[in-house]
Every structure is written in structure tokens, then in C-alpha cells.
Amino acid sequence: MKKFNIRKVLDGLTAASSSSSSATAQPGTPRENDVVQETLQSEHFQLCKTVRHGFPYQPSSMAFDPVQKILAIGTQTGALRLFGRAGVECYCQHESGAAVIQLQFLINEGALVSALADDSIHLWNLRQKIPAILHSLKFNRERITYCHLPFQSKWLYIGTERGNIHIVNVESFTLSGYVIMWNKAIELSTKTHPGPVVHISDNPMDEGKLLIGFECGVVVLWDLKSKKADYRYNYDEAIHSVAWHHEGKQFVCSHSDGTLTTWNVRAPAKPAQIITPHGKQPKDGKKPEPCKPILKVEYKTTRAGDPFMVLCGGLSYDTVGRRACLTVMHGKSTAVLEMDYPIVDFLTLCETPYPNDFQEPYAVVVLLEKDLVVIDLGQIGYPIFENPYPLTIHESPVTCCEYFADCPAELIPALYSVGSRQKRQGYSKKEWPISGGNWGQGTQSYPEIIITGHADGSIKFWDASALMLQVLYKIKTAKVFERTRGKEDKPSTDIVEEDPFAIQTLCWCPESRMLCVAGVSAHVIVYRFSKQEVTTEVVQLLEVRMQCEFSDVDSPDPGGEQTPTLPTSGASSSPQESEPHAQSSTGSNSSNGPRDNIPCLQVRSSPLKQSPGYQVELVIQLVWVSGEPPQQITSLAINSSYGLVVFGNSNGLAVVDYLQKTLLLNMGTLELYSPSEPYQRQPRSPRKARQPSGDIPNVTSCMSRLSSLYTESVKKLRSPHFTLCDSNDGSNPPEDRCKSPTSVKSKSRHFSKTVANDLAKISRKISTSSEQKPDLEDRFQRWWSVTFRTRSGYMNEGKAAARGSQNGVISRTKSAPNAYAKDNSFTRSRSSSVTSIDRESREAISSFHFCESLPRKTDSLVTPCLMVGTTQGSVIMVALSLPPGGDQRMQQPVGISSCGTLVRLKGGILTMALLDSTGTLLPPSYEPWYDPNASDEEKEKIRRRRPGSPPSSQEGQDSQFAVLCSEKQAKVVAMPSQTRVYKHNITETSFVLRADVVQMAGANCIACFCANGHIMTLSLPSLRPLLDVNYLPLTDMRIARTFCFSNLGQALYLTSPTEIQRITYSQETCDNLQEMLSELFTPVETPEAPNRGFFKGLFGGGAQSLDREDLFGETAAGKASRSLAQHIPGPGSMEGMKGAASGVVGDLARARIALDERGQKLGELEERTAAMMASAESFSKHAHDMMLKYKDKKWYQL
């Protein structure tokens, strides 16, 4: 076999770039075109973002268009999220990434102005499906603090930190020469600076009067025409917000001492009213005690009743620890509405966009730090609206995520029907008030489901079809266990300090609806789907004892000799049957001795009422072994056709028959190897010379280096890491270096010695090949043992565990508290160590794949198999012998035999699949779904085993291809000859985080996501590179933990703790994306202005209009200083399009733009000429008048 030089990987190696080598075929094998005709080409692939779901991360501001009924939310990272009706949402991002401090809609114009913390303002065009920036203006000398855009005005007022107000034309994004300076606004006698501008608004009845609020407590009513202050209102406390009465005669200010002051416009001397909504009123008439600041107040009037005053903050200081509140004052009633999170902003939704009419408020939108709440003001008790957006993704931190596209059509209705019963009651009966926009008209109609696992043990199913997201159903896995009420009640057997029910990984079969989840406390739960409610008296429980001991065992030396010695186990050699103890504890947990045979969580003993939906079939728990906690589960798989669930960790793997509720196999990873295999591990002799070996790769899993790359950040995380202690006792014989004693306890089921003896016989089937030594069966028999316990009650009877020999040194495990609560934690690591490479001595199980294949070279008939992948790159074949169906399946045991190593790859194994001779994917067999609580007749109608995948293989001919992908490379191996057909080195300097075999455009390919940010696809079976895009460098562990691919060119990841970003790598989806996206802007007529009435029109009592163009235009106000702000054309503007244009069409566009600009310049020149002529005429007239005035006067009369 051709040898390659392998470079030893060091700790902390950084993943800098991706280097892919071309796929190479095994010498003597045909090329891909001779074997399988492939249809996928590079033209089928293109990468782009599609939609973003979830709650905006770290929100900072909010705005609402009352005519279009669109809500905009800005964030601290410069993101902009827009929401309309259910299913209408849009995401866009400011390039600078600065926080959005304020948003202002151009109401019913399809445009939005955003002000950022970097002192820039931007104009967004919302009339296109993907909004774009038309103009930007960057202030150089002043910092922006507040913006105000009057309704149906093109002039934007901008207040600054220095107390000045500048005016911007939103059509051209140019500054006006009209400036309101702070020293002219305040009284000349004032000696101190008034502070930043915190409020700007025009009088609802007189557009020529501008109300300016300064932080120090001074409010100024500025006359725009006369350019002077009409009134000044002074108060001792700092101002946070100001709100007008719609008639323009009064306004309300909120202050930092928790007071509200009401001012009459024409009475600036003192407030008309001062109230402290949450202050205690002293009886002696003294000033009430100060309260917390009222951060915002809104004053809304109604025709039929009292006005509404809505405010946030202002609570008394003695309410320490009280949650944030929104206060609604209506007439004499005051309602205090507690919120779950701190309030960021709120808006009162009104029937009219005109500020000079009765507002008629009907709802309040409250933006919280982690939620969006809409309160109905029209119903008693102020109920909230049911939120139609998928904003609860982060209800508990997401710990794992899976994506399924093109699911069975009946799945979503089934999940929705059981999930609809979980909805809360008491919502408002009115329709959701944010109802703008229209859905997309895309043709993508296949069902898509996203499953998220959470830190509190919950699992959520989401309908992700047609670029939308809607929660379908929720499972609470914590219901299965007893809950601890307080920290003092917390059991000492927990291996995590917080969130012991967190979901580590999950496996779901859409066809059979079987669900299997693994938790962080080393527990596995198997669920069945049922439409009927049941009450489970006693939860079925299986406890598994997994242990593997090492003594100075190291990674195999790539250059050393491979000696085929297999360490033996010191476990008990035969199954045991022991009488249960009279005590109620499940194992040893005294202060005098180590904890042993105790699970981390306690399964509930009371009856469990299970609603329609997913119901617990079996709970499997790993137990403590001689004071050592169980290792967390790293891989999981379930197969409904075989009735098996398999899971693995750094100790080995276990196979469970969930139909019979029995443990079939519990082995250390090393015990799966054949003694003659070159890949099995043995002690390293320092005297042996190290020489590079060709096909024996570096056995260190690259995922362990990921932990080294991010050592500093990982220290802050609650992520499980496994650290091994070196053995000081070098005299132990090889027989004691690997031990896997096992012990099983089964509750609520009775097992006889006959079954135990049958399983003992099965152990003899665990052979690797017919060429092994005769005593191998006995050695395997000593490596593992199974002990059954019978008990009828959970709390009344105890149980005893068979403890294996403990002569060797137990590898100690340290588990950090959590792997999920922090946002950038990383729990998908296939590695079980963060120590140096030379000290890593465990080979963990990284992946499983059930299939029907030919596990041995001599096989000619396909049989059920299990492919096992390890973190050291080994793929081991395990053959399964299933009994016939029906009653025999429930009585006879399943046979398991190891068939040795299939192939070896660099890095840990990530995914495995099977193709037939034509390149068609052979999915694992499954059993069609049936209701487990239905009648036996209905079950028999549906329960049919799916036919075997391929026909029998002809002698000497390969009929299948095994597709294997690791962190470094991919290989395709022909079956049953087990010859390598194709090989592709995916990356040399980085490593693959996620890989999946997916269906795409009627064919199959491998999709990979690397730690350096590259997304790649490889054809099957030839492994030709089809796509390689540097998309997203790994900056956060959350991305690595949640990134997943799906069929039909879809993928997703958690881009923030609260948001899911969906992407596509399909050219077809990219081409149709514009049609599939929703529309934000829809043509709507602006409501009519309020009628002034006869008497108001006669006596001038109505609203006074103002021609702002005459005041702020260049003719009257002149030009602003060029150094004050810099205009930046956006990509959606005329200048931006001019820069982007290219080719012949671009030349025509540039010519057209040039003509437009020439015409515009000619028009400007004509206007300037006319202005000069008018100025000259005016000067001539003034000169003539001056001459006539002084013509007849003497010199002494001048």
C-alpha cells in the first residue's frame, strides 16, 4: 500500500486555511464515470443566506409604522429585524456593526431611518424584498443622541450630545444650514451646559413650534420661523422623555426621581401637576419619597373616555428584586404589569398616524431583553396577544439542533394536533395587530422540521416549511425524573451543577416517529409517538455500568511495530444473580465508601400521566462505578426495524433492545478490535524507533485540538471535558489494563436465569473472524458480564450490583458543570480529552450507522449491521442477528458479533452511509409508524418490516459502497471486498466540524462544514469537490455545536443564543429566493387627515401647517459645513447602482445616469442663474430706494 508522510499534530494547532486534495482512486479500480454515472455538477451549488428566525439578540430600539403595520427592531450588534404578519419577517445588517440607538419610519413611504451609536444615520429602502441602504450620513464632530421625523415631512431633526439640533433632508440626505444652537435655546443667564438633547417633537397643532428637552431638566419651545425660544420650562430633576397631549396645549415629562410633571404650554413658571405614580404619599404634605427613574412616558387620548398614560420605571427603591414593570394609568385606575425581563422600549399603537387627532390607543408593544409582548388595551385586565412569531427558541438555551427536510407529509399535521393541546389559555381574542406585508410566492412545498434540544431538558419540534418557522410540539424530558426542590436537596450524584436534564444529542426516525435523546447526566430516553393518553404506573428503567480502565496505555505509535496483543478484562466471568438487599438505596453512597451503581438522576416512582404525543418507552441510565461518575454520551442511534438503540462514550458502546428492555452488549472500544488488527492500541515502548508509516494516520482526534484552540474561552464555559490521570504502577500485567465490567439492573420486568444464560451465549458470538484463536471466546466472555435484577417496587426493594475487578488504575473523569448554558459552549466534540496528544489514551465512540450490508469479505447476502466510528478514525463493522418477527422477536435474543475494522481514516469519524452499485443512497431500514396504544389488530395491519435494501451479491462482485467521512478526509470503500475505491483529503490545516450525506437534485453528496469556515460538498461516490466557499469562520462554539445540513440543499446554525440562521447551498433555491421571500411593503392609502371643523377653521383653532422648505432649504438657510457630516451613498442608491454597474448594460446605465446628472446640473445652474438675477434686481431696487431717500437732503441732515 502506498505510504504517505504524516505530520504529527501539536496541541493548539490553529485552523488557518482549508486545503483540499483531489480525490484519488485506488490503483486498479475504475474511475467514477466507469462505475456510477454522476449527475451533480458545480452548477447545482451556490451558497447564500435565506432567512433568520428567532428573537433579535440584544435589542436596543424599536419603531412601528401605523399605516403599513410593520414593526422594526434594532440591536446592539447593528442588526435590523422587521416583522409583519405571521410568517413575514426580514433581517438586514449594518456593516459597521454599531448599536442601533433609534429607528424612525417614513410612515407609509416604505422607508426607514436608523441612527447608530457610531454617529451615522442610514436610510433603508423597504420597497424591495431584501432591504438596502439608499443613503448614509456620518457625523464627524458631534454625537447623535435623539432623532425626530414628523409625519409626512422630509426634514429629520437630529439632536446631539452638545445640545445642538441639526436638520437633514431625508430625500437627498444632505444637511440644512439651519441649526438650533444650545446657547440660543437656553436662557443667557444660565451658566451651565444643559446637557445632551433627550427629546425633540413638534407641537401637534403647530408645526412651527419645536419642543426640545435637555437632560438637565430644561425644556424649550422653539419657534422655527423667528428662530428664538418662545417658552422655557425648568425643573430640578433630569428629564428622560416628553409626551404631548394631542391638542398641543399640554405636555408631560418623566424625570429621574420617578415623578411626572404636566406643563401648560403658556404657563412655563411651574408645572400644572406633579405626580409620583409609585411613590408613598406622606400625610404631612411633604414631598413623596424619590423613586427609580421613569425612563419613558406616552400620553394617548380617546374620544369616549379618559386618556391613557403608559410608562416604564418609577418603582419605589424599596422594591428590591422586583421584576421590571409597565404601568398603565387610565382615569383613576393604575395597572402595574410585571414583565419577565427588563424593558428595553415600548410603543403605544394607535388608530391614527396624525398627532393632532384623538389617538385611540388599542395596544402596547413592549420590547424586553429576551421577549416581545403585545398588550391589549381594549379588554379588561389587559391580556396579551398570542405571539405568532417563533421568538421562544431561547426560552431555555439551545444545546443541540437537527434539521430534517422532505419529511413524510403526515408528520407536521400529527405533531400540530398533539401540540395544539399544549397552548396556553387567556390570550386576547383579537387578531395580532402587527399585520403588514405579504407572504412569498415560492414553489418550495416539501415539509421541513427542525428539532431543538434545550438546557432544561425540553425538546421542541418546529415546522420550517416555506422559509417560515412555527412551533409544533414540545416534550419535557425532566418529567421522567424526580425534581430537587432546592440546593440543599440536590443529590451528590449529579455530574453537573446546573441543568442536569440538558439534552446532549438526539436521534429521530421520521418514518417510524421513534425518538431517542441523550442527556448530560449520562441518561438515554426512548420515546414512542401515540395519539392516545396513557398513565404509566412505573417507568421502565435499565441501568448500565460502563467502565474501561487503562494503565499507561498510549496512542499507537505511527512508526512503531504493531504487536497484536489484546488486553483482557478483569471482570467477572459469568453473569450473576444476587438477592436484593432490604435497604431502599440503589447502591453504595455512604460517606465511608465511594459511590457505586448509582445513577445521576432518580427516576420518578409515582405514576406518570402521558398526554398524546411522545411517550416514554424506556429510560437507560449509566451508573457511577467505584466512585467515578459515568462518562457523558457522545453518540447515539436508534433503529425501529431492529428495535435497537445504541449509544457510546469514551468508555465504549452499549446496545439495548428497547422491545425486550434488555442490554445486549456493553463493551470497551478496544474490545471491538480483532487481536490481529494493526489499529488496536497497546503500550508504547520508548526503545522502538519512530518511523513515519503510510496509511496509519495520526490517531489524535482533531476535535480534541479544537478544545486546545479555545482553551481560554472554554475555561469560562460549562462544558464537559475528560481528563485522564497517568498510572504510576507499571507492574500491572496486560490483562488488567483494559477492563469493562458491566452490570445491568432492569426494573418492573422479570427476567429468568434462562434469559441471562442466553445472553451469555450471545457473548460467544462476539468474534472477529474465523481465523482467531480458539480461546478468544473465553477471553471475550471475561471482558463483559451481564447481571439482571428483578424487583417489583421502585422504593421498597433494593438492588445489588456486581462489581468488577478493580486491580487496575481507574481513569479519572472530571466533568465541568454544564455544556450548554453559555452561548459559545461546545458539546459536539468527538474528543474526550483536552490534555496533550501524548497523554490521550481513550478512544471514544463518535458515530453510529445502522444498515443492511455485507460486513465480511466472504459474505454474499446482506444482513443487518451496525457501523461504529471512533474518534481515532476507525470504522468497525458489527453484524446483527435478528430473530423472526412477531412473538419470537419478543422472546429470542438478538445476536451480535464484531467483524473487525473496515477501514481507518485520519481524524474522528463524523458520518457514515451506504450506497448501492448505482450510487443510490441506501437509508437504514425502518418500521412504519403504528400507535403503540392501539388495538392489536390495527398494529398487525401496519407493522411490516421494510424489505431488505439490496438483492444478494454475486460472487466476486461488489454491490455496495460504504461512504465514510472523518474530520480530515473522506473515503469510499467497496463492499464486501473492503477495497478503497476513492479517497479525498478534505483539509490538512483545519478539521471538519459537521458532515452529512445529503440528497440534492436527485443525487447524493457529502456536505462538510470546517472549523476555518469553509463549506464544501463532494460528489458521490467519486468524491469530486463541487463547492468550496469560505462562509463563516468558527468564532463561536455555539455555531459548531448547532450547525447541521439537511437534504435538498438546506442547512442551519444558531447564529446567536436566540436566533437560527438558515442557509442554502442549492443553486435552484438561490435562483428562486426572491419569489420565496415575503414582501414588507404593500400599497396602502394613507388615512384622511382629521377634519378641522367649521369653527376651528373660522377662528384659526386648527392645526397650523408650516412650509419647512422655505425655512430649511438651501435658498433660505444656506449650506451646512462640509466638515460636520459626510454623505455616503448606499448600495441601493443611484450612486451605489452606478458603481455596481458593469458591461454593456452598465455602460448604458452609466450613460443614462450621466444624462440625468447633466440634466440635474443644468437645472441647478438655471436655478442659480435665476437666483442671481433675482438678487441683482433686489440690489438694484435697494440702491434706487437709497438714492431717492437721500437725494434732496443736506449733509447735516444725514
Short mmCIF file of C-alpha atoms in Angstrom, two decimals, residues 332-663:
data_model
loop_
_atom_site.label_atom_id
_atom_site.label_comp_id
_atom_site.label_asym_id
_atom_site.label_seq_id
_atom_site.Cartn_x
_atom_site.Cartn_y
_atom_site.Cartn_z
CA LYS A 332 -58.40 56.71 38.28
CA SER A 333 -57.15 53.16 37.77
CA THR A 334 -53.49 52.22 37.71
CA ALA A 335 -52.40 48.79 36.48
CA VAL A 336 -48.86 47.54 37.10
CA LEU A 337 -47.91 44.78 34.65
CA GLU A 338 -44.86 42.74 35.63
CA MET A 339 -42.54 41.59 32.87
CA ASP A 340 -40.27 38.54 32.80
CA TYR A 341 -37.26 40.52 31.58
CA PRO A 342 -36.03 44.15 31.74
CA ILE A 343 -37.83 46.57 29.42
CA VAL A 344 -35.80 47.95 26.51
CA ASP A 345 -38.52 50.09 24.89
CA PHE A 346 -42.27 50.25 24.41
CA LEU A 347 -44.64 51.80 21.88
CA THR A 348 -48.35 52.54 22.10
CA LEU A 349 -50.20 51.54 18.93
CA CYS A 350 -52.91 53.99 17.90
CA GLU A 351 -55.64 54.08 15.28
CA THR A 352 -54.40 57.25 13.57
CA PRO A 353 -50.94 58.33 12.41
CA TYR A 354 -51.86 62.02 12.83
CA PRO A 355 -50.55 63.51 16.09
CA ASN A 356 -53.22 66.23 16.20
CA ASP A 357 -56.19 63.85 16.41
CA PHE A 358 -57.56 61.67 19.19
CA GLN A 359 -55.05 58.82 19.33
CA GLU A 360 -57.41 55.97 20.25
CA PRO A 361 -54.73 53.57 21.60
CA TYR A 362 -55.52 49.88 21.26
CA ALA A 363 -52.29 48.05 22.17
CA VAL A 364 -48.85 48.47 23.70
CA VAL A 365 -45.82 46.74 22.18
CA VAL A 366 -43.24 46.05 24.89
CA LEU A 367 -39.73 45.12 23.80
CA LEU A 368 -37.96 43.18 26.53
CA GLU A 369 -34.38 41.99 26.64
CA LYS A 370 -35.44 38.45 25.67
CA ASP A 371 -39.07 38.70 24.60
CA LEU A 372 -41.66 40.73 22.72
CA VAL A 373 -45.03 41.30 24.42
CA VAL A 374 -48.11 43.00 22.97
CA ILE A 375 -50.75 44.10 25.49
CA ASP A 376 -54.40 44.59 24.56
CA LEU A 377 -55.61 47.93 25.99
CA GLY A 378 -59.18 47.32 24.86
CA GLN A 379 -60.02 44.46 27.21
CA ILE A 380 -60.38 44.35 30.97
CA GLY A 381 -57.29 43.09 32.70
CA TYR A 382 -55.05 44.00 29.75
CA PRO A 383 -54.46 40.47 28.37
CA ILE A 384 -51.58 39.88 26.00
CA PHE A 385 -51.84 38.82 22.37
CA GLU A 386 -50.66 35.35 21.36
CA ASN A 387 -47.36 35.92 19.61
CA PRO A 388 -47.28 34.27 16.15
CA TYR A 389 -43.53 34.71 15.68
CA PRO A 390 -41.00 32.00 16.60
CA LEU A 391 -39.45 34.07 19.38
CA THR A 392 -39.21 31.33 22.02
CA ILE A 393 -36.22 29.45 20.61
CA HIS A 394 -34.15 30.68 23.55
CA GLU A 395 -36.81 30.00 26.21
CA SER A 396 -34.16 27.64 27.53
CA PRO A 397 -30.65 27.73 25.98
CA VAL A 398 -30.36 25.55 22.89
CA THR A 399 -27.91 22.68 23.40
CA CYS A 400 -28.36 20.72 20.15
CA CYS A 401 -30.18 21.06 16.86
CA GLU A 402 -31.23 18.78 13.99
CA TYR A 403 -32.76 19.65 10.61
CA PHE A 404 -34.97 17.33 8.52
CA ALA A 405 -36.09 18.34 5.02
CA ASP A 406 -38.54 16.43 2.82
CA CYS A 407 -40.17 14.64 5.76
CA PRO A 408 -43.27 12.42 5.45
CA ALA A 409 -46.26 14.64 4.67
CA GLU A 410 -48.39 13.39 7.58
CA LEU A 411 -45.80 14.27 10.24
CA ILE A 412 -46.48 18.00 10.58
CA PRO A 413 -50.27 17.60 10.96
CA ALA A 414 -49.72 14.84 13.53
CA LEU A 415 -47.32 16.95 15.59
CA TYR A 416 -49.53 20.02 15.29
CA SER A 417 -52.59 18.12 16.50
CA VAL A 418 -50.87 16.97 19.70
CA GLY A 419 -49.06 20.26 20.17
CA SER A 420 -52.20 22.37 19.91
CA ARG A 421 -53.31 20.95 23.26
CA GLN A 422 -50.23 22.43 24.92
CA LYS A 423 -51.08 26.04 24.10
CA ARG A 424 -51.67 28.45 26.94
CA GLN A 425 -55.07 29.98 27.56
CA GLY A 426 -56.10 33.52 28.47
CA TYR A 427 -54.79 35.34 25.41
CA SER A 428 -56.60 38.29 23.86
CA LYS A 429 -59.30 37.25 21.40
CA LYS A 430 -58.33 39.97 18.93
CA GLU A 431 -56.11 39.41 15.93
CA TRP A 432 -52.39 40.11 16.11
CA PRO A 433 -52.07 43.88 15.50
CA ILE A 434 -48.75 43.76 13.59
CA SER A 435 -50.29 42.55 10.34
CA GLY A 436 -48.38 44.16 7.46
CA GLY A 437 -46.64 42.61 4.48
CA ASN A 438 -47.44 39.64 2.27
CA TRP A 439 -46.14 36.08 2.13
CA GLY A 440 -43.78 34.92 -0.57
CA GLN A 441 -44.99 33.03 -3.63
CA GLY A 442 -42.30 30.36 -3.70
CA THR A 443 -42.79 26.89 -5.15
CA GLN A 444 -40.86 25.12 -2.35
CA SER A 445 -43.53 22.93 -0.81
CA TYR A 446 -41.77 19.98 0.82
CA PRO A 447 -42.19 19.60 4.61
CA GLU A 448 -39.28 20.64 6.80
CA ILE A 449 -38.88 20.05 10.54
CA ILE A 450 -36.31 21.47 12.95
CA ILE A 451 -35.77 19.85 16.34
CA THR A 452 -34.05 21.77 19.13
CA GLY A 453 -32.84 20.33 22.42
CA HIS A 454 -32.60 22.66 25.41
CA ALA A 455 -30.80 23.05 28.72
CA ASP A 456 -33.93 22.42 30.80
CA GLY A 457 -34.42 19.03 29.16
CA SER A 458 -37.15 20.17 26.80
CA ILE A 459 -37.31 19.29 23.10
CA LYS A 460 -39.17 21.43 20.57
CA PHE A 461 -40.39 20.44 17.11
CA TRP A 462 -40.67 23.31 14.61
CA ASP A 463 -42.42 23.48 11.24
CA ALA A 464 -39.79 25.09 8.99
CA SER A 465 -41.56 24.71 5.65
CA ALA A 466 -41.59 27.52 3.06
CA LEU A 467 -38.96 29.64 4.87
CA MET A 468 -41.23 30.06 7.88
CA LEU A 469 -40.92 28.75 11.42
CA GLN A 470 -43.70 27.73 13.79
CA VAL A 471 -43.51 25.66 16.94
CA LEU A 472 -45.41 22.39 16.64
CA TYR A 473 -44.86 20.40 19.79
CA LYS A 474 -42.81 20.37 22.98
CA ILE A 475 -41.55 17.48 25.12
CA LYS A 476 -40.38 17.90 28.71
CA THR A 477 -37.96 15.07 29.40
CA ALA A 478 -37.48 16.22 33.00
CA LYS A 479 -40.96 14.87 33.82
CA VAL A 480 -39.46 11.39 33.88
CA PHE A 481 -37.22 12.20 36.84
CA GLU A 482 -37.70 13.33 40.39
CA ARG A 483 -37.09 17.06 40.76
CA THR A 484 -34.98 18.52 43.56
CA ARG A 485 -36.66 21.47 45.24
CA GLY A 486 -33.60 23.28 46.48
CA LYS A 487 -29.83 23.27 46.53
CA GLU A 488 -29.77 21.51 49.87
CA ASP A 489 -31.91 18.71 48.41
CA LYS A 490 -29.60 18.26 45.45
CA PRO A 491 -28.20 14.73 45.29
CA SER A 492 -24.46 14.33 45.48
CA THR A 493 -24.53 12.01 42.47
CA ASP A 494 -25.05 14.84 39.98
CA ILE A 495 -22.21 15.22 37.49
CA VAL A 496 -23.30 18.74 36.52
CA GLU A 497 -24.02 21.62 38.87
CA GLU A 498 -26.84 23.14 36.84
CA ASP A 499 -29.35 21.90 34.28
CA PRO A 500 -28.91 18.15 34.90
CA PHE A 501 -31.66 17.37 32.37
CA ALA A 502 -29.99 19.18 29.44
CA ILE A 503 -30.17 17.44 26.07
CA GLN A 504 -26.77 16.34 24.80
CA THR A 505 -27.75 14.74 21.49
CA LEU A 506 -30.83 13.25 19.87
CA CYS A 507 -31.74 10.78 17.14
CA TRP A 508 -35.09 10.81 15.33
CA CYS A 509 -36.59 8.47 12.73
CA PRO A 510 -39.30 10.47 10.87
CA GLU A 511 -40.83 7.38 9.24
CA SER A 512 -41.36 5.39 12.43
CA ARG A 513 -41.59 8.51 14.66
CA MET A 514 -39.22 6.90 17.15
CA LEU A 515 -37.24 9.44 19.17
CA CYS A 516 -34.18 8.82 21.30
CA VAL A 517 -32.47 11.53 23.35
CA ALA A 518 -29.31 11.51 25.43
CA GLY A 519 -28.93 13.87 28.36
CA VAL A 520 -25.94 15.46 30.00
CA SER A 521 -26.40 13.30 33.11
CA ALA A 522 -25.50 10.17 31.09
CA HIS A 523 -29.08 9.12 30.53
CA VAL A 524 -30.93 7.98 27.41
CA ILE A 525 -34.71 8.13 26.93
CA VAL A 526 -36.56 6.26 24.18
CA TYR A 527 -39.91 7.76 23.10
CA ARG A 528 -42.79 6.39 21.02
CA PHE A 529 -45.45 8.54 19.37
CA SER A 530 -49.06 7.86 20.32
CA LYS A 531 -52.32 9.71 19.76
CA GLN A 532 -53.85 8.33 22.94
CA GLU A 533 -53.30 9.41 26.51
CA VAL A 534 -51.86 6.80 28.87
CA THR A 535 -50.82 6.63 32.52
CA THR A 536 -47.60 4.73 33.14
CA GLU A 537 -47.60 3.22 36.60
CA VAL A 538 -43.87 2.54 36.69
CA VAL A 539 -41.37 3.92 34.20
CA GLN A 540 -39.31 1.19 32.52
CA LEU A 541 -35.70 1.65 33.65
CA LEU A 542 -32.45 -0.01 32.60
CA GLU A 543 -29.23 0.82 34.43
CA VAL A 544 -25.91 0.20 32.69
CA ARG A 545 -22.47 0.01 34.25
CA MET A 546 -19.79 1.11 31.80
CA GLN A 547 -16.13 1.16 32.79
CA CYS A 548 -12.85 0.89 31.00
CA GLU A 549 -9.55 1.02 32.85
CA PHE A 550 -6.14 1.91 31.49
CA SER A 551 -2.68 1.68 32.85
CA ASP A 552 -0.07 3.62 30.90
CA VAL A 553 -1.76 2.94 27.61
CA ASP A 554 -0.97 5.47 24.92
CA SER A 555 -1.83 6.16 21.34
CA PRO A 556 -0.34 3.71 18.87
CA ASP A 557 2.98 4.81 17.58
CA PRO A 558 2.72 5.54 13.85
CA GLY A 559 6.26 4.38 13.38
CA GLY A 560 6.43 1.52 15.83
CA GLU A 561 5.75 -2.13 15.32
CA GLN A 562 2.14 -3.19 15.65
CA THR A 563 2.02 -6.15 18.04
CA PRO A 564 -1.32 -7.93 18.01
CA THR A 565 -1.79 -8.23 21.77
CA LEU A 566 -5.22 -7.54 23.14
CA PRO A 567 -5.58 -6.70 26.83
CA THR A 568 -8.05 -8.79 28.73
CA SER A 569 -10.65 -7.74 31.20
CA GLY A 570 -10.71 -8.42 34.87
CA ALA A 571 -14.47 -8.50 35.07
CA SER A 572 -16.40 -11.36 36.50
CA SER A 573 -16.52 -14.20 34.03
CA SER A 574 -20.14 -15.16 34.29
CA PRO A 575 -23.46 -13.50 34.87
CA GLN A 576 -24.51 -13.30 38.47
CA GLU A 577 -27.85 -13.48 40.19
CA SER A 578 -27.95 -11.85 43.61
CA GLU A 579 -30.72 -11.28 46.06
CA PRO A 580 -31.70 -7.66 46.57
CA HIS A 581 -30.82 -6.00 49.82
CA ALA A 582 -33.51 -4.82 52.18
CA GLN A 583 -32.31 -1.24 52.00
CA SER A 584 -34.04 1.23 49.70
CA SER A 585 -30.94 2.79 48.17
CA THR A 586 -29.87 1.66 44.76
CA GLY A 587 -26.22 1.34 45.55
CA SER A 588 -23.36 2.35 47.76
CA ASN A 589 -23.41 6.06 48.54
CA SER A 590 -22.14 6.32 52.07
CA SER A 591 -19.62 8.82 53.31
CA ASN A 592 -17.25 5.99 54.20
CA GLY A 593 -17.05 4.43 50.76
CA PRO A 594 -17.12 5.52 47.13
CA ARG A 595 -20.40 5.88 45.27
CA ASP A 596 -21.13 2.80 43.21
CA ASN A 597 -24.00 1.61 41.00
CA ILE A 598 -25.89 4.87 41.48
CA PRO A 599 -27.39 6.79 38.55
CA CYS A 600 -27.01 10.54 38.38
CA LEU A 601 -30.77 11.15 38.35
CA GLN A 602 -33.60 9.42 40.14
CA VAL A 603 -36.49 8.20 38.00
CA ARG A 604 -39.86 9.17 39.42
CA SER A 605 -41.66 6.50 41.38
CA SER A 606 -45.18 7.91 41.11
CA PRO A 607 -47.42 7.17 38.11
CA LEU A 608 -46.63 9.28 35.05
CA LYS A 609 -49.55 10.71 33.09
CA GLN A 610 -48.52 10.94 29.44
CA SER A 611 -50.54 13.13 27.09
CA PRO A 612 -50.96 12.32 23.38
CA GLY A 613 -47.68 12.76 21.61
CA TYR A 614 -44.30 11.36 22.53
CA GLN A 615 -44.48 8.94 25.46
CA VAL A 616 -41.63 7.33 27.39
CA GLU A 617 -40.84 3.77 26.29
CA LEU A 618 -37.61 3.18 28.18
CA VAL A 619 -35.11 5.09 30.34
CA ILE A 620 -31.45 4.00 30.28
CA GLN A 621 -29.04 5.38 32.84
CA LEU A 622 -25.29 4.95 33.24
CA VAL A 623 -24.27 4.49 36.85
CA TRP A 624 -21.32 5.51 38.97
CA VAL A 625 -18.51 2.98 39.07
CA SER A 626 -16.39 2.78 42.22
CA GLY A 627 -16.63 6.50 42.95
CA GLU A 628 -16.20 7.53 39.33
CA PRO A 629 -19.09 9.30 37.57
CA PRO A 630 -20.33 7.94 34.25
CA GLN A 631 -18.91 9.43 31.09
CA GLN A 632 -21.26 11.61 29.08
CA ILE A 633 -22.73 10.10 25.94
CA THR A 634 -21.01 11.18 22.72
CA SER A 635 -23.01 9.30 20.08
CA LEU A 636 -26.46 7.84 19.72
CA ALA A 637 -28.54 5.92 17.15
CA ILE A 638 -31.88 4.12 17.03
CA ASN A 639 -33.42 1.74 14.51
CA SER A 640 -37.13 0.96 14.60
CA SER A 641 -36.88 -2.01 12.26
CA TYR A 642 -34.40 -3.79 14.53
CA GLY A 643 -35.82 -2.50 17.80
CA LEU A 644 -32.36 -1.43 18.93
CA VAL A 645 -30.82 1.69 20.40
CA VAL A 646 -27.05 2.09 20.62
CA PHE A 647 -25.02 4.73 22.44
CA GLY A 648 -21.35 5.28 23.11
CA ASN A 649 -18.95 7.39 25.12
CA SER A 650 -15.25 7.48 25.96
CA ASN A 651 -15.53 4.08 27.68
CA GLY A 652 -17.15 2.15 24.85
CA LEU A 653 -20.58 1.35 23.50
CA ALA A 654 -23.77 -0.31 24.65
CA VAL A 655 -26.52 -1.91 22.54
CA VAL A 656 -30.00 -2.08 24.07
CA ASP A 657 -33.05 -3.95 22.82
CA TYR A 658 -35.82 -1.49 23.68
CA LEU A 659 -38.52 -4.02 22.75
CA GLN A 660 -37.35 -6.59 25.28
CA LYS A 661 -35.92 -3.90 27.61
CA THR A 662 -32.59 -5.74 27.79
CA LEU A 663 -28.94 -4.85 27.44
#
